[in-house]
PDB file of C-alpha atoms in Angstrom:
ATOM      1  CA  UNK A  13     -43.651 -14.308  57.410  1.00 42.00           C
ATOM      2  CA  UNK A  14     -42.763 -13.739  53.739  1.00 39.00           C
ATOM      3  CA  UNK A  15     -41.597 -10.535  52.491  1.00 40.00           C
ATOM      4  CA  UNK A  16     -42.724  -8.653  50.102  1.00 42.00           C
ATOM      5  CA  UNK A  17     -39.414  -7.491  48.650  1.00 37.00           C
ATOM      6  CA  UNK A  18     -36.335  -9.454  47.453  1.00 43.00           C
ATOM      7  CA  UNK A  19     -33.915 -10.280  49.867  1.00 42.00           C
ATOM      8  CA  UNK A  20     -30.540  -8.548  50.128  1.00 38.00           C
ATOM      9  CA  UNK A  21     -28.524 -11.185  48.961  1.00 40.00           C
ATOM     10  CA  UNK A  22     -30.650 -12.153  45.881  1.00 41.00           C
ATOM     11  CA  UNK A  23     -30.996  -8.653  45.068  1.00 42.00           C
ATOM     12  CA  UNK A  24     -26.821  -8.869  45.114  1.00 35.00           C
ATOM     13  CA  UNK A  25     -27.141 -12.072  43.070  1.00 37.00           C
ATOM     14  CA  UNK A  26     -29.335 -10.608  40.534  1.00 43.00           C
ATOM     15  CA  UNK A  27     -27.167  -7.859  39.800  1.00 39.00           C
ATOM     16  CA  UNK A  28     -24.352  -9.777  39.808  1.00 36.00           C
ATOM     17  CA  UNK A  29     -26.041 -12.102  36.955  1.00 45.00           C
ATOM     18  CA  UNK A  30     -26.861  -8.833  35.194  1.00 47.00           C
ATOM     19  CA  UNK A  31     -23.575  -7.444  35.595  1.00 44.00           C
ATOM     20  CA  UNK A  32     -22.489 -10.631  33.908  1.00 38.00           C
ATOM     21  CA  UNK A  33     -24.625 -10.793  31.152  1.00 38.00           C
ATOM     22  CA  UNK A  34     -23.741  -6.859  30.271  1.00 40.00           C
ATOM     23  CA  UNK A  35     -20.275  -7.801  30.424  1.00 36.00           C
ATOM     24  CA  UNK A  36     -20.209 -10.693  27.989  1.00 40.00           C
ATOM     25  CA  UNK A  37     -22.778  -8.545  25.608  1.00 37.00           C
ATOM     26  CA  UNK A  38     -20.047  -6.167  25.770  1.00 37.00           C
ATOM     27  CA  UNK A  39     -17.447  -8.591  24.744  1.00 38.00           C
ATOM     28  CA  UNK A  40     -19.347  -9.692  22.122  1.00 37.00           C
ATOM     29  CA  UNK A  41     -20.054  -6.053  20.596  1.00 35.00           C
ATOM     30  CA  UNK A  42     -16.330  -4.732  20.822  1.00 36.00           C
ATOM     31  CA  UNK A  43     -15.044  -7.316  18.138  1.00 37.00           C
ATOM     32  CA  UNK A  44     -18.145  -6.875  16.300  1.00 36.00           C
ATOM     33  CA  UNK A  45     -17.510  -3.318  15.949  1.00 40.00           C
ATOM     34  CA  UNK A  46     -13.365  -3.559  15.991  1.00 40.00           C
ATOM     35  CA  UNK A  47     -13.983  -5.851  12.720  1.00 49.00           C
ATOM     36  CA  UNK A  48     -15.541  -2.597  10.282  1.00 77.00           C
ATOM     37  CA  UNK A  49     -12.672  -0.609  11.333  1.00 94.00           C
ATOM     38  CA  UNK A  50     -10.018  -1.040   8.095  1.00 98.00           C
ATOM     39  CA  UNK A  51      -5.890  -0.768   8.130  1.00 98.00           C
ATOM     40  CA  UNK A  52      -4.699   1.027   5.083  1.00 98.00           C
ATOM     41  CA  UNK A  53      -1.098   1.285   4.736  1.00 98.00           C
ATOM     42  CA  UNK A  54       1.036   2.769   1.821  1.00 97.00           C
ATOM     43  CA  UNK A  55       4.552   4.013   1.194  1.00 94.00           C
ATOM     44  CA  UNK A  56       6.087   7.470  -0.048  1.00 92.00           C
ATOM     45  CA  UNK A  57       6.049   6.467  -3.788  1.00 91.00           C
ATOM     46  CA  UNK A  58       5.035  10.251  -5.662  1.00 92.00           C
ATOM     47  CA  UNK A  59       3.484  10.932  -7.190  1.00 94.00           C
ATOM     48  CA  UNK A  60       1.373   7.631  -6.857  1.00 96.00           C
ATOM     49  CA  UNK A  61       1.804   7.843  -2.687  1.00 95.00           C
ATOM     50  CA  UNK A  62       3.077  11.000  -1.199  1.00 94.00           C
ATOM     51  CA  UNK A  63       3.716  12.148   2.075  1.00 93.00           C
ATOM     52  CA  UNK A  64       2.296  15.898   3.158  1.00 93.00           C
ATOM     53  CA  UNK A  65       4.911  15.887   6.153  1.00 88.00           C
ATOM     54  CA  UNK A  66       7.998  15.715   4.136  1.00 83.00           C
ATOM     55  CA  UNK A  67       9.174  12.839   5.620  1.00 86.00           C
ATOM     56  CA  UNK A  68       9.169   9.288   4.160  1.00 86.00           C
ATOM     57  CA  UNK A  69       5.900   8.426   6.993  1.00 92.00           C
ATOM     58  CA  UNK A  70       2.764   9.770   8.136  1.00 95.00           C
ATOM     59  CA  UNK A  71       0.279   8.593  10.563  1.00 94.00           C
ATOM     60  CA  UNK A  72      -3.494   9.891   9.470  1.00 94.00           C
ATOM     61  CA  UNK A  73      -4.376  10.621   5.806  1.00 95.00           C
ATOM     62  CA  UNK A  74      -4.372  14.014   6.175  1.00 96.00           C
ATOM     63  CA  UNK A  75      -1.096  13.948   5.232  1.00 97.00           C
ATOM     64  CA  UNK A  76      -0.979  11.209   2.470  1.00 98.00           C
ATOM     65  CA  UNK A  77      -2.045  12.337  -1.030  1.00 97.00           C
ATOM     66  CA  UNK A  78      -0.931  11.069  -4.778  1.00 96.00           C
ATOM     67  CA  UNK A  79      -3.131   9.344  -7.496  1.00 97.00           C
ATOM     68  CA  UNK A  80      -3.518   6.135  -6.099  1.00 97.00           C
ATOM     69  CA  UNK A  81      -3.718   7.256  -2.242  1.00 98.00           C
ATOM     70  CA  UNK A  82      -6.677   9.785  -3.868  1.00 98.00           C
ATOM     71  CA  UNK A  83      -8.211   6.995  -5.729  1.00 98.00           C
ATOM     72  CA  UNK A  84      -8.495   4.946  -2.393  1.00 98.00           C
ATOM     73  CA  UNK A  85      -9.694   7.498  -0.500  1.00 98.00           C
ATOM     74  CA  UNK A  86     -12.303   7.945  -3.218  1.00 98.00           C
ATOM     75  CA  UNK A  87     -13.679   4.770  -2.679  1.00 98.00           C
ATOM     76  CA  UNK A  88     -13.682   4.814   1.090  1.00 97.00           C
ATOM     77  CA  UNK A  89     -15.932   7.630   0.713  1.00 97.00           C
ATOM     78  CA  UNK A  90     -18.674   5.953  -0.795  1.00 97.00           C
ATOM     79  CA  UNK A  91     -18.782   3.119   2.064  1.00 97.00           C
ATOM     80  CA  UNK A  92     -19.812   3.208   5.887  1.00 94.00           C
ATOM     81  CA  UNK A  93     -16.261   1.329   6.571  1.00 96.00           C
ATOM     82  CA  UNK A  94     -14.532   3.448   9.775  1.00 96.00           C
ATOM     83  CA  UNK A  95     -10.915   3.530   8.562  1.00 97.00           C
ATOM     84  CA  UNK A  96      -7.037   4.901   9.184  1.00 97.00           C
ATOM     85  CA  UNK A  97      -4.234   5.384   6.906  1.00 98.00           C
ATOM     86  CA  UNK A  98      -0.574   5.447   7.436  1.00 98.00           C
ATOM     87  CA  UNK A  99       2.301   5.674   5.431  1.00 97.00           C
ATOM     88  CA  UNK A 100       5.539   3.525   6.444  1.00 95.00           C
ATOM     89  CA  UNK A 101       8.621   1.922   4.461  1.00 92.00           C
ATOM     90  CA  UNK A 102       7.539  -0.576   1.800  1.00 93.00           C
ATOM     91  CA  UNK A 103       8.995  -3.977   3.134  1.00 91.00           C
ATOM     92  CA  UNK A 104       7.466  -3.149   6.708  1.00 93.00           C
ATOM     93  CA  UNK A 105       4.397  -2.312   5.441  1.00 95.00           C
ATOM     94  CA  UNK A 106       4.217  -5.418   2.988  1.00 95.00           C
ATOM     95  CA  UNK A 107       5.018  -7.512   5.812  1.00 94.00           C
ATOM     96  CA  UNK A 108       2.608  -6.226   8.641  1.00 96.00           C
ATOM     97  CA  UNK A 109      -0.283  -6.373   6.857  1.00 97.00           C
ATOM     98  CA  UNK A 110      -0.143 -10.114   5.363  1.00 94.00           C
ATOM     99  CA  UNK A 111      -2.520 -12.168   7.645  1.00 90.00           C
ATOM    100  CA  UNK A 112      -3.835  -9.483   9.724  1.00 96.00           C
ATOM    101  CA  UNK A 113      -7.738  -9.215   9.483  1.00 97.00           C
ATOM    102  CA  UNK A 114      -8.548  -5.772   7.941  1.00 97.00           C
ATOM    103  CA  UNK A 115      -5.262  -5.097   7.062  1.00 98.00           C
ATOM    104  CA  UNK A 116      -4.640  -3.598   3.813  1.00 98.00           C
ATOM    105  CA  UNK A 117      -1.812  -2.048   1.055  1.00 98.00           C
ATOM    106  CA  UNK A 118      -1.436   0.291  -2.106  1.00 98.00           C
ATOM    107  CA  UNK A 119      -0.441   0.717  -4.297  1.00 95.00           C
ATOM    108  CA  UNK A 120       0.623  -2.996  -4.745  1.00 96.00           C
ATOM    109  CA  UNK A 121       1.542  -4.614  -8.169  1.00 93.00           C
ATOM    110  CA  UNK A 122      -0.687  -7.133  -8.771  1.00 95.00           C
ATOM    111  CA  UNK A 123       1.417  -9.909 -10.050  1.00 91.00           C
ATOM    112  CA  UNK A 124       0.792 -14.012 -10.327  1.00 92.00           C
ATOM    113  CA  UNK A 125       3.409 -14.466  -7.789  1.00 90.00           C
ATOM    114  CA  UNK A 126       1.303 -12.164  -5.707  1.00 94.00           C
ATOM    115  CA  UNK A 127      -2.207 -12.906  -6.119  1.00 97.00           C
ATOM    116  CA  UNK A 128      -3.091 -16.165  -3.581  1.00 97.00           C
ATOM    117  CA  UNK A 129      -1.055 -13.502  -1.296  1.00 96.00           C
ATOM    118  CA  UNK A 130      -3.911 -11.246  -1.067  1.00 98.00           C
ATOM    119  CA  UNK A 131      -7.666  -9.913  -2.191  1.00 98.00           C
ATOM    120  CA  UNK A 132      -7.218  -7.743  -4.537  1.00 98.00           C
ATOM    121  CA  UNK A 133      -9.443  -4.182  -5.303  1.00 98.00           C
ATOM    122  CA  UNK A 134      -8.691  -2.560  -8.404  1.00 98.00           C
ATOM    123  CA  UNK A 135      -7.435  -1.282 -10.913  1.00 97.00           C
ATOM    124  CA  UNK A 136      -5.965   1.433  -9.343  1.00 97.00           C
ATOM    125  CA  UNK A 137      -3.104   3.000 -11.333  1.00 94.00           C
ATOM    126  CA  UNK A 138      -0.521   1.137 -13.539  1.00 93.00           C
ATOM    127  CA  UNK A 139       3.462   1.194 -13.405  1.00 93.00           C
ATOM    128  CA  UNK A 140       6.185   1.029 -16.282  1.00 95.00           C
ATOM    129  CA  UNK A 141       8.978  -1.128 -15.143  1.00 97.00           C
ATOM    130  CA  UNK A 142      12.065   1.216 -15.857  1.00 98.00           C
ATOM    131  CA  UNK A 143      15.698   1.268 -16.018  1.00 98.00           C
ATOM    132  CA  UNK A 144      17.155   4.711 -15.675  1.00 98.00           C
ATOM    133  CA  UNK A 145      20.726   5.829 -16.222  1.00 98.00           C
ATOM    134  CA  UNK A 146      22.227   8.803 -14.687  1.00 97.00           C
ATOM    135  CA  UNK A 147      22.106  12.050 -16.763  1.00 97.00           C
ATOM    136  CA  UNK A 148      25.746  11.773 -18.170  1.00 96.00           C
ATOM    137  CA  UNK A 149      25.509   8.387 -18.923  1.00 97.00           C
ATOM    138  CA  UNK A 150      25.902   7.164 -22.415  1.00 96.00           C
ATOM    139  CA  UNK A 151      24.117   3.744 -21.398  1.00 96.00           C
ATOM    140  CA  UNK A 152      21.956   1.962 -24.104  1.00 96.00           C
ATOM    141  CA  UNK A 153      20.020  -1.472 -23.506  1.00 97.00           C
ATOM    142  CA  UNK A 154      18.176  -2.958 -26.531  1.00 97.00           C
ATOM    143  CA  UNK A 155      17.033  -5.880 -23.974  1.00 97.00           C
ATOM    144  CA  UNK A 156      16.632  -6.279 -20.955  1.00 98.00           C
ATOM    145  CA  UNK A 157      19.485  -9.449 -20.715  1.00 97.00           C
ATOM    146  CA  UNK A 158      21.615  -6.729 -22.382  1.00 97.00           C
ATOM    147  CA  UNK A 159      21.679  -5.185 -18.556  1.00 98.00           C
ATOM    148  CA  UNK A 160      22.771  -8.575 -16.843  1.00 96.00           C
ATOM    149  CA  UNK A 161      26.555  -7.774 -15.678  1.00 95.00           C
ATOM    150  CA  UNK A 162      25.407  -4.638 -14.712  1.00 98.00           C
ATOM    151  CA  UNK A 163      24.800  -3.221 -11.284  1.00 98.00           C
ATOM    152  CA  UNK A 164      20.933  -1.924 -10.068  1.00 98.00           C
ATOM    153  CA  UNK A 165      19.393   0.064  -7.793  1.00 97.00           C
ATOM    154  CA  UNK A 166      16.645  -1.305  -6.068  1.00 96.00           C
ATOM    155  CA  UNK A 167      15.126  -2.004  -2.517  1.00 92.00           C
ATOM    156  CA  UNK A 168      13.690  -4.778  -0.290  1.00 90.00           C
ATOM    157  CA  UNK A 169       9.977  -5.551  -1.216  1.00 88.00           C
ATOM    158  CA  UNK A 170       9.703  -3.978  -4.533  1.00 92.00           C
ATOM    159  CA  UNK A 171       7.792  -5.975  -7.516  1.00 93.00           C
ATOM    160  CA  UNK A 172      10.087  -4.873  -9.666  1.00 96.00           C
ATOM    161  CA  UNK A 173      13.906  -5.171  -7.594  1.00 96.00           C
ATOM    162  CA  UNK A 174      12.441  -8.818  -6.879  1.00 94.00           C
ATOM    163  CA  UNK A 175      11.827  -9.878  -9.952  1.00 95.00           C
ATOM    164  CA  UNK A 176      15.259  -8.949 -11.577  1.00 97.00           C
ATOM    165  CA  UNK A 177      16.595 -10.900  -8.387  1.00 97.00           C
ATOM    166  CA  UNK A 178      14.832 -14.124  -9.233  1.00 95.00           C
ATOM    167  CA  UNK A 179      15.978 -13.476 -12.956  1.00 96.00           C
ATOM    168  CA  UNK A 180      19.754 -13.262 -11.805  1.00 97.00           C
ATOM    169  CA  UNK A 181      20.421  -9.753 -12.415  1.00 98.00           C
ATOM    170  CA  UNK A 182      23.090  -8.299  -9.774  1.00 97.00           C
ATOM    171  CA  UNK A 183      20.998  -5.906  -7.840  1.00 97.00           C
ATOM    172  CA  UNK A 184      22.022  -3.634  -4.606  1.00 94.00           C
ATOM    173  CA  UNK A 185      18.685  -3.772  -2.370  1.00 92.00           C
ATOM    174  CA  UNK A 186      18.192  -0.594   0.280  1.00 86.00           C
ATOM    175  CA  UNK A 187      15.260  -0.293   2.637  1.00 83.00           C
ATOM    176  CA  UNK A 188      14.054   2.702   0.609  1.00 81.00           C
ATOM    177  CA  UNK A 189      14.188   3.897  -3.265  1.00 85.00           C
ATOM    178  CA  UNK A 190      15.023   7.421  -2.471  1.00 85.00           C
ATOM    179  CA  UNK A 191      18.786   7.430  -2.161  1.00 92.00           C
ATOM    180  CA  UNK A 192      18.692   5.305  -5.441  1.00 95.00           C
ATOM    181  CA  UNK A 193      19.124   8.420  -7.937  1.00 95.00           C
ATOM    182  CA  UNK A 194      22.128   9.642  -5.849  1.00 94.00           C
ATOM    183  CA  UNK A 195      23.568   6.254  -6.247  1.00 95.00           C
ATOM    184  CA  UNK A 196      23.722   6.581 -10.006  1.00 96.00           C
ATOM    185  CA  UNK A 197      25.583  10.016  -9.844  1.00 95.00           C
ATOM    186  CA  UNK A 198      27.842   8.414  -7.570  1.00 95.00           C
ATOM    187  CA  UNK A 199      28.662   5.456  -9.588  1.00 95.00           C
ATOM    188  CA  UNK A 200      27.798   3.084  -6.831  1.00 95.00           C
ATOM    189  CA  UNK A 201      24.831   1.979  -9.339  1.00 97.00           C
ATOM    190  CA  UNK A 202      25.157   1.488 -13.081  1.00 98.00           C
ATOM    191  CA  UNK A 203      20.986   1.475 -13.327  1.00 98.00           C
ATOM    192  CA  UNK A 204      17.942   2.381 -11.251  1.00 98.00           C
ATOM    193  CA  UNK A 205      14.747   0.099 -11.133  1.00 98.00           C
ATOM    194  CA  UNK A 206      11.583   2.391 -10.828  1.00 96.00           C
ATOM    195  CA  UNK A 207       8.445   3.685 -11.986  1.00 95.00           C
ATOM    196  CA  UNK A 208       8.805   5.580 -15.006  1.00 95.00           C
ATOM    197  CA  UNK A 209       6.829   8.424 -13.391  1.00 92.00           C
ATOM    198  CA  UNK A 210       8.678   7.826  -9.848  1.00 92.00           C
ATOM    199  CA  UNK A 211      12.245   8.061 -10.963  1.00 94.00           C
ATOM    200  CA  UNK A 212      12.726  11.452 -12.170  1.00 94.00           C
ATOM    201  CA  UNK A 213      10.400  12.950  -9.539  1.00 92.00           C
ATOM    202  CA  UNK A 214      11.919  11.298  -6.470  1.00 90.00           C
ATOM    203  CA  UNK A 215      15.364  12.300  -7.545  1.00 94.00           C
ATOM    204  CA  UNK A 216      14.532  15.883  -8.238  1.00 93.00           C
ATOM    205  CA  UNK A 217      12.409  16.328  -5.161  1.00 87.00           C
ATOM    206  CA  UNK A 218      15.300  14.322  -3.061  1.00 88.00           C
ATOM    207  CA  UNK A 219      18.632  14.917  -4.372  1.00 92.00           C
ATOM    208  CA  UNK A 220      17.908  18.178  -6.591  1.00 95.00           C
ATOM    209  CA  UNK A 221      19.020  15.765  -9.743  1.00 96.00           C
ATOM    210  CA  UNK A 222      17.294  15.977 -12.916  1.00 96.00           C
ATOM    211  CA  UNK A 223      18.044  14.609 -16.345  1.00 97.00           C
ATOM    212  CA  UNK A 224      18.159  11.135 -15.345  1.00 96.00           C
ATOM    213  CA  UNK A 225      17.879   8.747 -18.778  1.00 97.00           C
ATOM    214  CA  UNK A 226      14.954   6.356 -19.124  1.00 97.00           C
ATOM    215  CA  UNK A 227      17.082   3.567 -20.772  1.00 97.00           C
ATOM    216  CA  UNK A 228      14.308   0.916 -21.100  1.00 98.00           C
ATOM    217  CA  UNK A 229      10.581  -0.008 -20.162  1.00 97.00           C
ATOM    218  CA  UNK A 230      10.215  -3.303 -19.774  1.00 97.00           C
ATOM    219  CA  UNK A 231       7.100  -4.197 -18.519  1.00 96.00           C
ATOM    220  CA  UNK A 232       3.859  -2.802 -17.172  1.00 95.00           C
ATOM    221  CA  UNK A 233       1.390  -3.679 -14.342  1.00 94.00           C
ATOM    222  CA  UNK A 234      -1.167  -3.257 -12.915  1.00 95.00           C
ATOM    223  CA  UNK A 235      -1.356  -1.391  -9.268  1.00 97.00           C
ATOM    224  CA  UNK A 236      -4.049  -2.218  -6.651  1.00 98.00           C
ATOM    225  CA  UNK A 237      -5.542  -1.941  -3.111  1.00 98.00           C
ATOM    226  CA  UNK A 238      -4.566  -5.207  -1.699  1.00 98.00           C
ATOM    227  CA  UNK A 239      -6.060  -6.893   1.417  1.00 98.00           C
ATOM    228  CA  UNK A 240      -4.662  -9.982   3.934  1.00 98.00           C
ATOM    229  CA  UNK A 241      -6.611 -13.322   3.528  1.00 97.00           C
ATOM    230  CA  UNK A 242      -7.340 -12.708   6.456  1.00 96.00           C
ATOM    231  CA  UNK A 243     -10.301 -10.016   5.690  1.00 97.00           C
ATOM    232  CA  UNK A 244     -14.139 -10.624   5.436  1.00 97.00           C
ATOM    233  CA  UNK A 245     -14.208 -10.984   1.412  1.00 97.00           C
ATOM    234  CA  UNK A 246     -17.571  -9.319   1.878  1.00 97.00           C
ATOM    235  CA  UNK A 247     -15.519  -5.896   2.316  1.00 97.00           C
ATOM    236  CA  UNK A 248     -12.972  -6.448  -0.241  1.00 98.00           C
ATOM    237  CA  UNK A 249     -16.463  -6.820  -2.465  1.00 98.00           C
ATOM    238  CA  UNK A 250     -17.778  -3.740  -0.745  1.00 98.00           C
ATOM    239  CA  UNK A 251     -14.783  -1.925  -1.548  1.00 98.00           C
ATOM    240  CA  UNK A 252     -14.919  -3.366  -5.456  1.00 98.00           C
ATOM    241  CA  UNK A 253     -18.203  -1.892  -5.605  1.00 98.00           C
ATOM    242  CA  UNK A 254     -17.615   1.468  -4.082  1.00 98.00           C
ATOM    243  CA  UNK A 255     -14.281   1.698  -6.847  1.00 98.00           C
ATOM    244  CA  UNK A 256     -16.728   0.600  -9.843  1.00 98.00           C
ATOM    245  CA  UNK A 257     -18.714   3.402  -8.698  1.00 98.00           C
ATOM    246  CA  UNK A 258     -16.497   6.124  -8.496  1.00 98.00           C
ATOM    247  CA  UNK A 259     -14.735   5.186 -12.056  1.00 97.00           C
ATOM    248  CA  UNK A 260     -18.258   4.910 -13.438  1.00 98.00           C
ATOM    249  CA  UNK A 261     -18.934   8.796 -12.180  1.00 98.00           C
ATOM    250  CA  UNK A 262     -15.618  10.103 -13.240  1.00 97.00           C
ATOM    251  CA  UNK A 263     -13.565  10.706 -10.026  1.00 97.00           C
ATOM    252  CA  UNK A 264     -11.261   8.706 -11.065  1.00 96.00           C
ATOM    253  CA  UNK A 265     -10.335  10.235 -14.376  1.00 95.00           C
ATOM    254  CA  UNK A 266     -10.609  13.660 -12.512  1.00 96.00           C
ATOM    255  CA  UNK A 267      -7.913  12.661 -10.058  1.00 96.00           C
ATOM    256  CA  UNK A 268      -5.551  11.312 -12.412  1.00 93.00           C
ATOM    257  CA  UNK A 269      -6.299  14.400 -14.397  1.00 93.00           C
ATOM    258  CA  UNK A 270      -5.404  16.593 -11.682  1.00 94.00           C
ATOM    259  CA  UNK A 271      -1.880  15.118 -11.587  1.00 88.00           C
ATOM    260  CA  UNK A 272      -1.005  15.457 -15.374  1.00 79.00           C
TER     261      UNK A 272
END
């Protein structure tokens, strides 16, 4: 006769089937939820970028501050995104995060070479293209051609060290920009390429060398959050938003404030 209760082996089946479907729900929800989770990387650039640690890295943002790193983490506030921030050189930084979903950089100049590179959120902060000479130099440059046979400071993945490459100007690339200032007092450098803000800051802080001489600015751009191609462009206009938002109640005038 019939029972009245599933047999063993269906009742194994059954699970099995449910066991199944849980698993492949499960599947579905982790990349789902993996996908909100955003990559922020920067490098040690004070006082835009600046490491809490003392080192040139840092691995939470606990220990990443400046204007810029401030202004992003302004913005992340105001959105629902779960997100990390780490600090690493420049070049490896630039290159990890090109085509990896989620993935994004600051403070990056946002240039026309640049921008089918990325999605861009901004404006952030601005930089002055600068040449500085070392503080007994008696340099001048009316132009910038009037610097062509000379020798600059720069390193791999900077806007600025690239650009005078592609121009022709002789320029001696390092993976960093912080032994840069020391070059100049050591004459292995006739110029540094930098920030206008950067220079004398990262030489004082690293080398204990101040004085250096801003010789000439010659060009300014624009700095921004920028994100892989990779990334829903639904966040990058989330993260637009959330910017436009803060600027529009002031924190970002109050952090750039707090640094003058």
């Amino acid at each position: 006769m019939p029972s009245d209760y599933p047999s063993v082996s269906s009742r194994v089946i059954k699970c099995l089937r449910n066991g199944v479907a849980a698993l492949s729900l499960s599947a579905i929800a982790i990349p789902a939820l993996a996908s909100e989770r955003l990559y922020i990387f920067t490098e040690n650039y004070p006082p835009y970028n600046t490491s809490e640690t003392g080192k040139g890295f840092a691995h939470s943002e606990e220990d990443i501050s400046g204007i810029c790193a401030d202004m992003v983490k302004a913005m992340l506030s105001r959105v629902d995104y779960d997100y990390v921030m780490k600090m690493r050189a420049w070049s490896y930084a630039y290159n990890w995060v090109q085509d990896r979903e989620n993935h994004g950089l600051f403070c990056t100049a946002r240039t026309d070479e640049r921008e089918d590179q990325f999605q861009w959120v901004g404006p952030l902060a601005s930089i002055k293209w600068t040449l500085f000479a070392a503080p007994d130099s008696d340099l001048t440059l009316d132009s910038l051609a009037d610097a062509k046979n000379l020798n600059i400071a720069g390193y791999k993945g900077d806007v600025m060290s690239e650009y005078l490459v592609d121009q022709g100007f002789n320029v001696v690339m390092g993976v960093s920009s912080d032994v840069n200032a020391r070059r100049l007092t050591l004459g292995q450098a006739d110029l540094w390429v930098t920030d206008g803000l950067v220079g004398p800051l990262m030489a004082e802080e690293e080398h204990g060398i101040t004085g250096l001489k801003p010789v000439l600015v010659f060009r300014e751009t624009p700095m921004y959050l920028a994100f892989s191609t990779n990334t829903d462009p639904r966040i990058v206009a989330d993260l637009q938003k959330a910017l436009d938002e803060a600027r529009a109640a002031g924190d970002i005038d109050r952090i750039v404030a707090s640094y003058e």
